[in-house]
Amino acid sequence: MTDSVPRTETTTAMPREARKAGVTAFIGTTVEWFDFYIYGTASALVFGQLFFPDMNPVLGTLAAFGTFWVGFLARPIGGIVFGHIGDRVGRKTALVTTLSMMAVATAGVGLLPTYAQIGVLAPVLLIVLRMVQGVAMGGEWGGAVLIATEYAPRHKRILYGAFAQQGSPVGNLLATLAFLGISQLDEEAFASWGWRVPFIASLLLLMVGLFIRLRMAETPEMTALLESRRTAKLPIAEVLRKHRLLVAIGVGAGAAGVAITYVKTTFALSWATTEIGFDRTTFLTVITVALVVQVIVQPFGAVLASRIDLRRAVLWMLLPEIVLLPLMFVLVQTGSLGLAMLGMALATVPHAMFYAALAGILSEVFPVDVRYTATSLAYQLCTTVFAGTAPLVSQTLLVATGSIWSVVVLGLGYVVVSIVCTAALIRRSTWADR
């Protein structure tokens, strides 16, 4: 691996500062992920009928999942744009901007007229706002991870990177709870105004997130880089010239960590309510239980990866998914609430633990002068290729084959890709020397 600047040990940050940076990363990513996830939930429940009413329900859901993917298509753009800012100006500047963009776009979705009110302009505006969300999220993740890891001691960076990762299940949990609450409304109220409440409420979360981010300091490594005047002139060019292979491998490494989540939530919510017979509130409860499990078990993945050989840890975390993911679909198909909860909870454990370690693994692969850009590009391309397409491809496979087992095979494919690429990433990076 070629580094354009020497790597530095983070010895200047005191443990208290490192913990504060971790908490800051966690709270900020929780706010951003809440905003991002409520769109996924709404696309499964209501966007098809409100913004694509001329289609039959199945095609309307596919169209709604298509707009969901638009946010993922925009995420690499955000990674490049805010990676440039983060690597040239500083992590803090980029993160304050991404948070503001996300909240404004999310509130805009909540205020958007429907197809019945303004015609084709409604889905067009929906797509535009989803793209803004995607650009913001594309710049958010890498910066939040670096705020946490660049304050941490070198041997604890996977552990501290998990602070930023924890914002994803917590944000998802809050988004699901928000929709679980408003799902108590009757169908007419839910479709007319109820679904809008979580989107508009994001403005309140913006104030909390901005208060925290405006008070945070720049990371020690970035401060040292700025003082040395050795920032890369064009980080993306440096990444493509020196680190493109590692970026490509990083794209595959994250597949299971990001894609299976959307198969189990966004796709499964639509499938279980339209094909299996679960009502909306009941299956949102199932997802809520799985998310609580994820919040609890996810940090243990970072602990495991920090204490044993990293390659062995990845295998221990991901191999059980080969059994537990098919079991989840079998149990949900029974129509039993208890068995559905059990299946979803069990299938959550492997990919959640792996996801916790993913941030620290990726962030340590690249040198500090292009780390924001390279880490963001690898992760966001991964979300575009794997996570954003997961509900759409799953629904397409289900329609084409008539069998949920085609979706199971897709999920297992994500696991295999992650195992192979993570092993290659570790072998080609400084992790192989630890």
PDB file of N, CA and C in Angstrom, residues 205-266:
ATOM      1  N   LEU A 205     -34.204  17.630  15.895  1.00  0.00           N
ATOM      2  CA  LEU A 205     -32.955  16.889  16.054  1.00  0.00           C
ATOM      3  C   LEU A 205     -31.773  17.661  15.487  1.00  0.00           C
ATOM      4  N   LEU A 206     -32.016  18.458  14.438  1.00  0.00           N
ATOM      5  CA  LEU A 206     -30.950  19.280  13.865  1.00  0.00           C
ATOM      6  C   LEU A 206     -30.355  20.205  14.914  1.00  0.00           C
ATOM      7  N   MET A 207     -31.209  20.829  15.724  1.00  0.00           N
ATOM      8  CA  MET A 207     -30.719  21.763  16.733  1.00  0.00           C
ATOM      9  C   MET A 207     -29.814  21.061  17.739  1.00  0.00           C
ATOM     10  N   VAL A 208     -30.203  19.847  18.129  1.00  0.00           N
ATOM     11  CA  VAL A 208     -29.377  19.076  19.066  1.00  0.00           C
ATOM     12  C   VAL A 208     -28.033  18.736  18.429  1.00  0.00           C
ATOM     13  N   GLY A 209     -28.086  18.227  17.196  1.00  0.00           N
ATOM     14  CA  GLY A 209     -26.861  17.832  16.513  1.00  0.00           C
ATOM     15  C   GLY A 209     -25.916  18.993  16.263  1.00  0.00           C
ATOM     16  N   LEU A 210     -26.463  20.138  15.841  1.00  0.00           N
ATOM     17  CA  LEU A 210     -25.614  21.301  15.581  1.00  0.00           C
ATOM     18  C   LEU A 210     -24.973  21.822  16.856  1.00  0.00           C
ATOM     19  N   PHE A 211     -25.720  21.828  17.946  1.00  0.00           N
ATOM     20  CA  PHE A 211     -25.169  22.280  19.228  1.00  0.00           C
ATOM     21  C   PHE A 211     -23.929  21.462  19.588  1.00  0.00           C
ATOM     22  N   ILE A 212     -24.009  20.164  19.371  1.00  0.00           N
ATOM     23  CA  ILE A 212     -22.888  19.281  19.715  1.00  0.00           C
ATOM     24  C   ILE A 212     -21.732  19.450  18.739  1.00  0.00           C
ATOM     25  N   ARG A 213     -22.026  19.512  17.462  1.00  0.00           N
ATOM     26  CA  ARG A 213     -20.956  19.565  16.464  1.00  0.00           C
ATOM     27  C   ARG A 213     -20.221  20.902  16.455  1.00  0.00           C
ATOM     28  N   LEU A 214     -20.914  21.979  16.728  1.00  0.00           N
ATOM     29  CA  LEU A 214     -20.248  23.281  16.749  1.00  0.00           C
ATOM     30  C   LEU A 214     -19.287  23.414  17.920  1.00  0.00           C
ATOM     31  N   ARG A 215     -19.472  22.577  18.932  1.00  0.00           N
ATOM     32  CA  ARG A 215     -18.609  22.626  20.114  1.00  0.00           C
ATOM     33  C   ARG A 215     -17.409  21.679  20.033  1.00  0.00           C
ATOM     34  N   MET A 216     -17.389  20.805  19.031  1.00  0.00           N
ATOM     35  CA  MET A 216     -16.299  19.831  18.971  1.00  0.00           C
ATOM     36  C   MET A 216     -15.049  20.457  18.352  1.00  0.00           C
ATOM     37  N   ALA A 217     -13.886  19.918  18.721  1.00  0.00           N
ATOM     38  CA  ALA A 217     -12.610  20.399  18.198  1.00  0.00           C
ATOM     39  C   ALA A 217     -12.154  19.523  17.032  1.00  0.00           C
ATOM     40  N   GLU A 218     -11.239  20.060  16.232  1.00  0.00           N
ATOM     41  CA  GLU A 218     -10.659  19.279  15.150  1.00  0.00           C
ATOM     42  C   GLU A 218      -9.820  18.138  15.725  1.00  0.00           C
ATOM     43  N   THR A 219      -9.684  17.046  14.976  1.00  0.00           N
ATOM     44  CA  THR A 219      -8.929  15.896  15.478  1.00  0.00           C
ATOM     45  C   THR A 219      -7.431  16.215  15.539  1.00  0.00           C
ATOM     46  N   PRO A 220      -6.696  15.564  16.455  1.00  0.00           N
ATOM     47  CA  PRO A 220      -5.252  15.819  16.558  1.00  0.00           C
ATOM     48  C   PRO A 220      -4.494  15.553  15.258  1.00  0.00           C
ATOM     49  N   GLU A 221      -4.822  14.469  14.567  1.00  0.00           N
ATOM     50  CA  GLU A 221      -4.111  14.153  13.330  1.00  0.00           C
ATOM     51  C   GLU A 221      -4.374  15.187  12.249  1.00  0.00           C
ATOM     52  N   MET A 222      -5.627  15.640  12.131  1.00  0.00           N
ATOM     53  CA  MET A 222      -5.939  16.639  11.117  1.00  0.00           C
ATOM     54  C   MET A 222      -5.316  17.977  11.472  1.00  0.00           C
ATOM     55  N   THR A 223      -5.301  18.321  12.752  1.00  0.00           N
ATOM     56  CA  THR A 223      -4.664  19.563  13.186  1.00  0.00           C
ATOM     57  C   THR A 223      -3.182  19.555  12.829  1.00  0.00           C
ATOM     58  N   ALA A 224      -2.521  18.430  13.084  1.00  0.00           N
ATOM     59  CA  ALA A 224      -1.096  18.312  12.754  1.00  0.00           C
ATOM     60  C   ALA A 224      -0.873  18.415  11.247  1.00  0.00           C
ATOM     61  N   LEU A 225      -1.771  17.815  10.470  1.00  0.00           N
ATOM     62  CA  LEU A 225      -1.643  17.869   9.014  1.00  0.00           C
ATOM     63  C   LEU A 225      -1.808  19.297   8.504  1.00  0.00           C
ATOM     64  N   LEU A 226      -2.796  20.025   9.025  1.00  0.00           N
ATOM     65  CA  LEU A 226      -3.025  21.409   8.612  1.00  0.00           C
ATOM     66  C   LEU A 226      -1.835  22.288   8.979  1.00  0.00           C
ATOM     67  N   GLU A 227      -1.274  22.066  10.155  1.00  0.00           N
ATOM     68  CA  GLU A 227      -0.125  22.864  10.593  1.00  0.00           C
ATOM     69  C   GLU A 227       1.112  22.578   9.752  1.00  0.00           C
ATOM     70  N   SER A 228       1.228  21.353   9.253  1.00  0.00           N
ATOM     71  CA  SER A 228       2.382  20.985   8.425  1.00  0.00           C
ATOM     72  C   SER A 228       2.236  21.457   6.980  1.00  0.00           C
ATOM     73  N   ARG A 229       1.050  21.921   6.618  1.00  0.00           N
ATOM     74  CA  ARG A 229       0.744  22.373   5.254  1.00  0.00           C
ATOM     75  C   ARG A 229       1.021  21.276   4.214  1.00  0.00           C
ATOM     76  N   ARG A 230       0.691  20.049   4.587  1.00  0.00           N
ATOM     77  CA  ARG A 230       0.923  18.910   3.694  1.00  0.00           C
ATOM     78  C   ARG A 230      -0.388  18.280   3.227  1.00  0.00           C
ATOM     79  N   THR A 231      -1.454  19.043   3.223  1.00  0.00           N
ATOM     80  CA  THR A 231      -2.729  18.518   2.740  1.00  0.00           C
ATOM     81  C   THR A 231      -2.642  18.248   1.239  1.00  0.00           C
ATOM     82  N   ALA A 232      -3.369  17.251   0.790  1.00  0.00           N
ATOM     83  CA  ALA A 232      -3.391  16.930  -0.640  1.00  0.00           C
ATOM     84  C   ALA A 232      -4.126  18.024  -1.402  1.00  0.00           C
ATOM     85  N   LYS A 233      -3.596  18.421  -2.558  1.00  0.00           N
ATOM     86  CA  LYS A 233      -4.237  19.476  -3.340  1.00  0.00           C
ATOM     87  C   LYS A 233      -5.591  19.022  -3.879  1.00  0.00           C
ATOM     88  N   LEU A 234      -5.654  17.802  -4.350  1.00  0.00           N
ATOM     89  CA  LEU A 234      -6.904  17.240  -4.866  1.00  0.00           C
ATOM     90  C   LEU A 234      -7.008  15.805  -4.350  1.00  0.00           C
ATOM     91  N   PRO A 235      -7.617  15.618  -3.178  1.00  0.00           N
ATOM     92  CA  PRO A 235      -7.633  14.293  -2.544  1.00  0.00           C
ATOM     93  C   PRO A 235      -8.163  13.173  -3.427  1.00  0.00           C
ATOM     94  N   ILE A 236      -9.230  13.430  -4.184  1.00  0.00           N
ATOM     95  CA  ILE A 236      -9.809  12.358  -4.993  1.00  0.00           C
ATOM     96  C   ILE A 236      -8.824  11.883  -6.063  1.00  0.00           C
ATOM     97  N   ALA A 237      -8.032  12.816  -6.632  1.00  0.00           N
ATOM     98  CA  ALA A 237      -7.032  12.425  -7.625  1.00  0.00           C
ATOM     99  C   ALA A 237      -5.950  11.562  -6.982  1.00  0.00           C
ATOM    100  N   GLU A 238      -5.560  11.932  -5.772  1.00  0.00           N
ATOM    101  CA  GLU A 238      -4.559  11.155  -5.032  1.00  0.00           C
ATOM    102  C   GLU A 238      -5.080   9.747  -4.733  1.00  0.00           C
ATOM    103  N   VAL A 239      -6.338   9.668  -4.359  1.00  0.00           N
ATOM    104  CA  VAL A 239      -6.947   8.368  -4.049  1.00  0.00           C
ATOM    105  C   VAL A 239      -6.988   7.480  -5.288  1.00  0.00           C
ATOM    106  N   LEU A 240      -7.439   8.031  -6.401  1.00  0.00           N
ATOM    107  CA  LEU A 240      -7.556   7.238  -7.621  1.00  0.00           C
ATOM    108  C   LEU A 240      -6.189   6.848  -8.176  1.00  0.00           C
ATOM    109  N   ARG A 241      -5.176   7.655  -7.906  1.00  0.00           N
ATOM    110  CA  ARG A 241      -3.841   7.366  -8.415  1.00  0.00           C
ATOM    111  C   ARG A 241      -3.114   6.321  -7.576  1.00  0.00           C
ATOM    112  N   LYS A 242      -3.263   6.384  -6.250  1.00  0.00           N
ATOM    113  CA  LYS A 242      -2.455   5.546  -5.368  1.00  0.00           C
ATOM    114  C   LYS A 242      -3.231   4.456  -4.626  1.00  0.00           C
ATOM    115  N   HIS A 243      -4.536   4.646  -4.458  1.00  0.00           N
ATOM    116  CA  HIS A 243      -5.265   3.752  -3.549  1.00  0.00           C
ATOM    117  C   HIS A 243      -6.514   3.133  -4.166  1.00  0.00           C
ATOM    118  N   ARG A 244      -6.623   3.150  -5.494  1.00  0.00           N
ATOM    119  CA  ARG A 244      -7.871   2.696  -6.113  1.00  0.00           C
ATOM    120  C   ARG A 244      -8.151   1.213  -5.854  1.00  0.00           C
ATOM    121  N   LEU A 245      -7.104   0.387  -5.765  1.00  0.00           N
ATOM    122  CA  LEU A 245      -7.332  -1.036  -5.502  1.00  0.00           C
ATOM    123  C   LEU A 245      -7.910  -1.237  -4.105  1.00  0.00           C
ATOM    124  N   LEU A 246      -7.355  -0.539  -3.121  1.00  0.00           N
ATOM    125  CA  LEU A 246      -7.875  -0.658  -1.761  1.00  0.00           C
ATOM    126  C   LEU A 246      -9.307  -0.148  -1.668  1.00  0.00           C
ATOM    127  N   VAL A 247      -9.621   0.914  -2.391  1.00  0.00           N
ATOM    128  CA  VAL A 247     -10.996   1.418  -2.411  1.00  0.00           C
ATOM    129  C   VAL A 247     -11.929   0.358  -2.987  1.00  0.00           C
ATOM    130  N   ALA A 248     -11.527  -0.261  -4.094  1.00  0.00           N
ATOM    131  CA  ALA A 248     -12.365  -1.284  -4.732  1.00  0.00           C
ATOM    132  C   ALA A 248     -12.599  -2.467  -3.802  1.00  0.00           C
ATOM    133  N   ILE A 249     -11.548  -2.898  -3.114  1.00  0.00           N
ATOM    134  CA  ILE A 249     -11.704  -4.011  -2.171  1.00  0.00           C
ATOM    135  C   ILE A 249     -12.591  -3.593  -1.004  1.00  0.00           C
ATOM    136  N   GLY A 250     -12.434  -2.341  -0.556  1.00  0.00           N
ATOM    137  CA  GLY A 250     -13.263  -1.833   0.538  1.00  0.00           C
ATOM    138  C   GLY A 250     -14.737  -1.807   0.191  1.00  0.00           C
ATOM    139  N   VAL A 251     -15.047  -1.573  -1.085  1.00  0.00           N
ATOM    140  CA  VAL A 251     -16.447  -1.588  -1.532  1.00  0.00           C
ATOM    141  C   VAL A 251     -17.073  -2.949  -1.252  1.00  0.00           C
ATOM    142  N   GLY A 252     -16.366  -4.003  -1.596  1.00  0.00           N
ATOM    143  CA  GLY A 252     -16.892  -5.344  -1.363  1.00  0.00           C
ATOM    144  C   GLY A 252     -16.889  -5.746   0.092  1.00  0.00           C
ATOM    145  N   ALA A 253     -15.914  -5.240   0.846  1.00  0.00           N
ATOM    146  CA  ALA A 253     -15.784  -5.641   2.248  1.00  0.00           C
ATOM    147  C   ALA A 253     -17.026  -5.317   3.066  1.00  0.00           C
ATOM    148  N   GLY A 254     -17.658  -4.203   2.770  1.00  0.00           N
ATOM    149  CA  GLY A 254     -18.794  -3.787   3.589  1.00  0.00           C
ATOM    150  C   GLY A 254     -20.138  -4.366   3.196  1.00  0.00           C
ATOM    151  N   ALA A 255     -20.187  -5.219   2.168  1.00  0.00           N
ATOM    152  CA  ALA A 255     -21.463  -5.675   1.597  1.00  0.00           C
ATOM    153  C   ALA A 255     -22.430  -6.225   2.636  1.00  0.00           C
ATOM    154  N   ALA A 256     -21.996  -7.203   3.415  1.00  0.00           N
ATOM    155  CA  ALA A 256     -22.900  -7.815   4.401  1.00  0.00           C
ATOM    156  C   ALA A 256     -23.273  -6.835   5.498  1.00  0.00           C
ATOM    157  N   GLY A 257     -22.324  -5.990   5.882  1.00  0.00           N
ATOM    158  CA  GLY A 257     -22.582  -5.056   6.971  1.00  0.00           C
ATOM    159  C   GLY A 257     -23.655  -4.039   6.661  1.00  0.00           C
ATOM    160  N   VAL A 258     -23.805  -3.686   5.364  1.00  0.00           N
ATOM    161  CA  VAL A 258     -24.789  -2.656   5.022  1.00  0.00           C
ATOM    162  C   VAL A 258     -26.034  -3.212   4.335  1.00  0.00           C
ATOM    163  N   ALA A 259     -25.870  -4.189   3.447  1.00  0.00           N
ATOM    164  CA  ALA A 259     -26.996  -4.621   2.613  1.00  0.00           C
ATOM    165  C   ALA A 259     -28.018  -5.459   3.362  1.00  0.00           C
ATOM    166  N   ILE A 260     -27.554  -6.352   4.228  1.00  0.00           N
ATOM    167  CA  ILE A 260     -28.492  -7.244   4.917  1.00  0.00           C
ATOM    168  C   ILE A 260     -29.449  -6.452   5.803  1.00  0.00           C
ATOM    169  N   THR A 261     -28.981  -5.334   6.333  1.00  0.00           N
ATOM    170  CA  THR A 261     -29.863  -4.479   7.132  1.00  0.00           C
ATOM    171  C   THR A 261     -31.093  -4.063   6.337  1.00  0.00           C
ATOM    172  N   TYR A 262     -30.898  -3.685   5.076  1.00  0.00           N
ATOM    173  CA  TYR A 262     -32.017  -3.205   4.264  1.00  0.00           C
ATOM    174  C   TYR A 262     -32.893  -4.345   3.751  1.00  0.00           C
ATOM    175  N   VAL A 263     -32.311  -5.524   3.599  1.00  0.00           N
ATOM    176  CA  VAL A 263     -33.129  -6.697   3.279  1.00  0.00           C
ATOM    177  C   VAL A 263     -34.047  -7.005   4.449  1.00  0.00           C
ATOM    178  N   LYS A 264     -33.522  -6.899   5.672  1.00  0.00           N
ATOM    179  CA  LYS A 264     -34.270  -7.267   6.870  1.00  0.00           C
ATOM    180  C   LYS A 264     -35.261  -6.199   7.321  1.00  0.00           C
ATOM    181  N   THR A 265     -35.074  -4.973   6.886  1.00  0.00           N
ATOM    182  CA  THR A 265     -35.976  -3.906   7.333  1.00  0.00           C
ATOM    183  C   THR A 265     -36.850  -3.417   6.181  1.00  0.00           C
ATOM    184  N   THR A 266     -36.276  -2.664   5.264  1.00  0.00           N
ATOM    185  CA  THR A 266     -37.069  -2.048   4.191  1.00  0.00           C
ATOM    186  C   THR A 266     -37.786  -3.089   3.335  1.00  0.00           C
TER     187      THR A 266
END
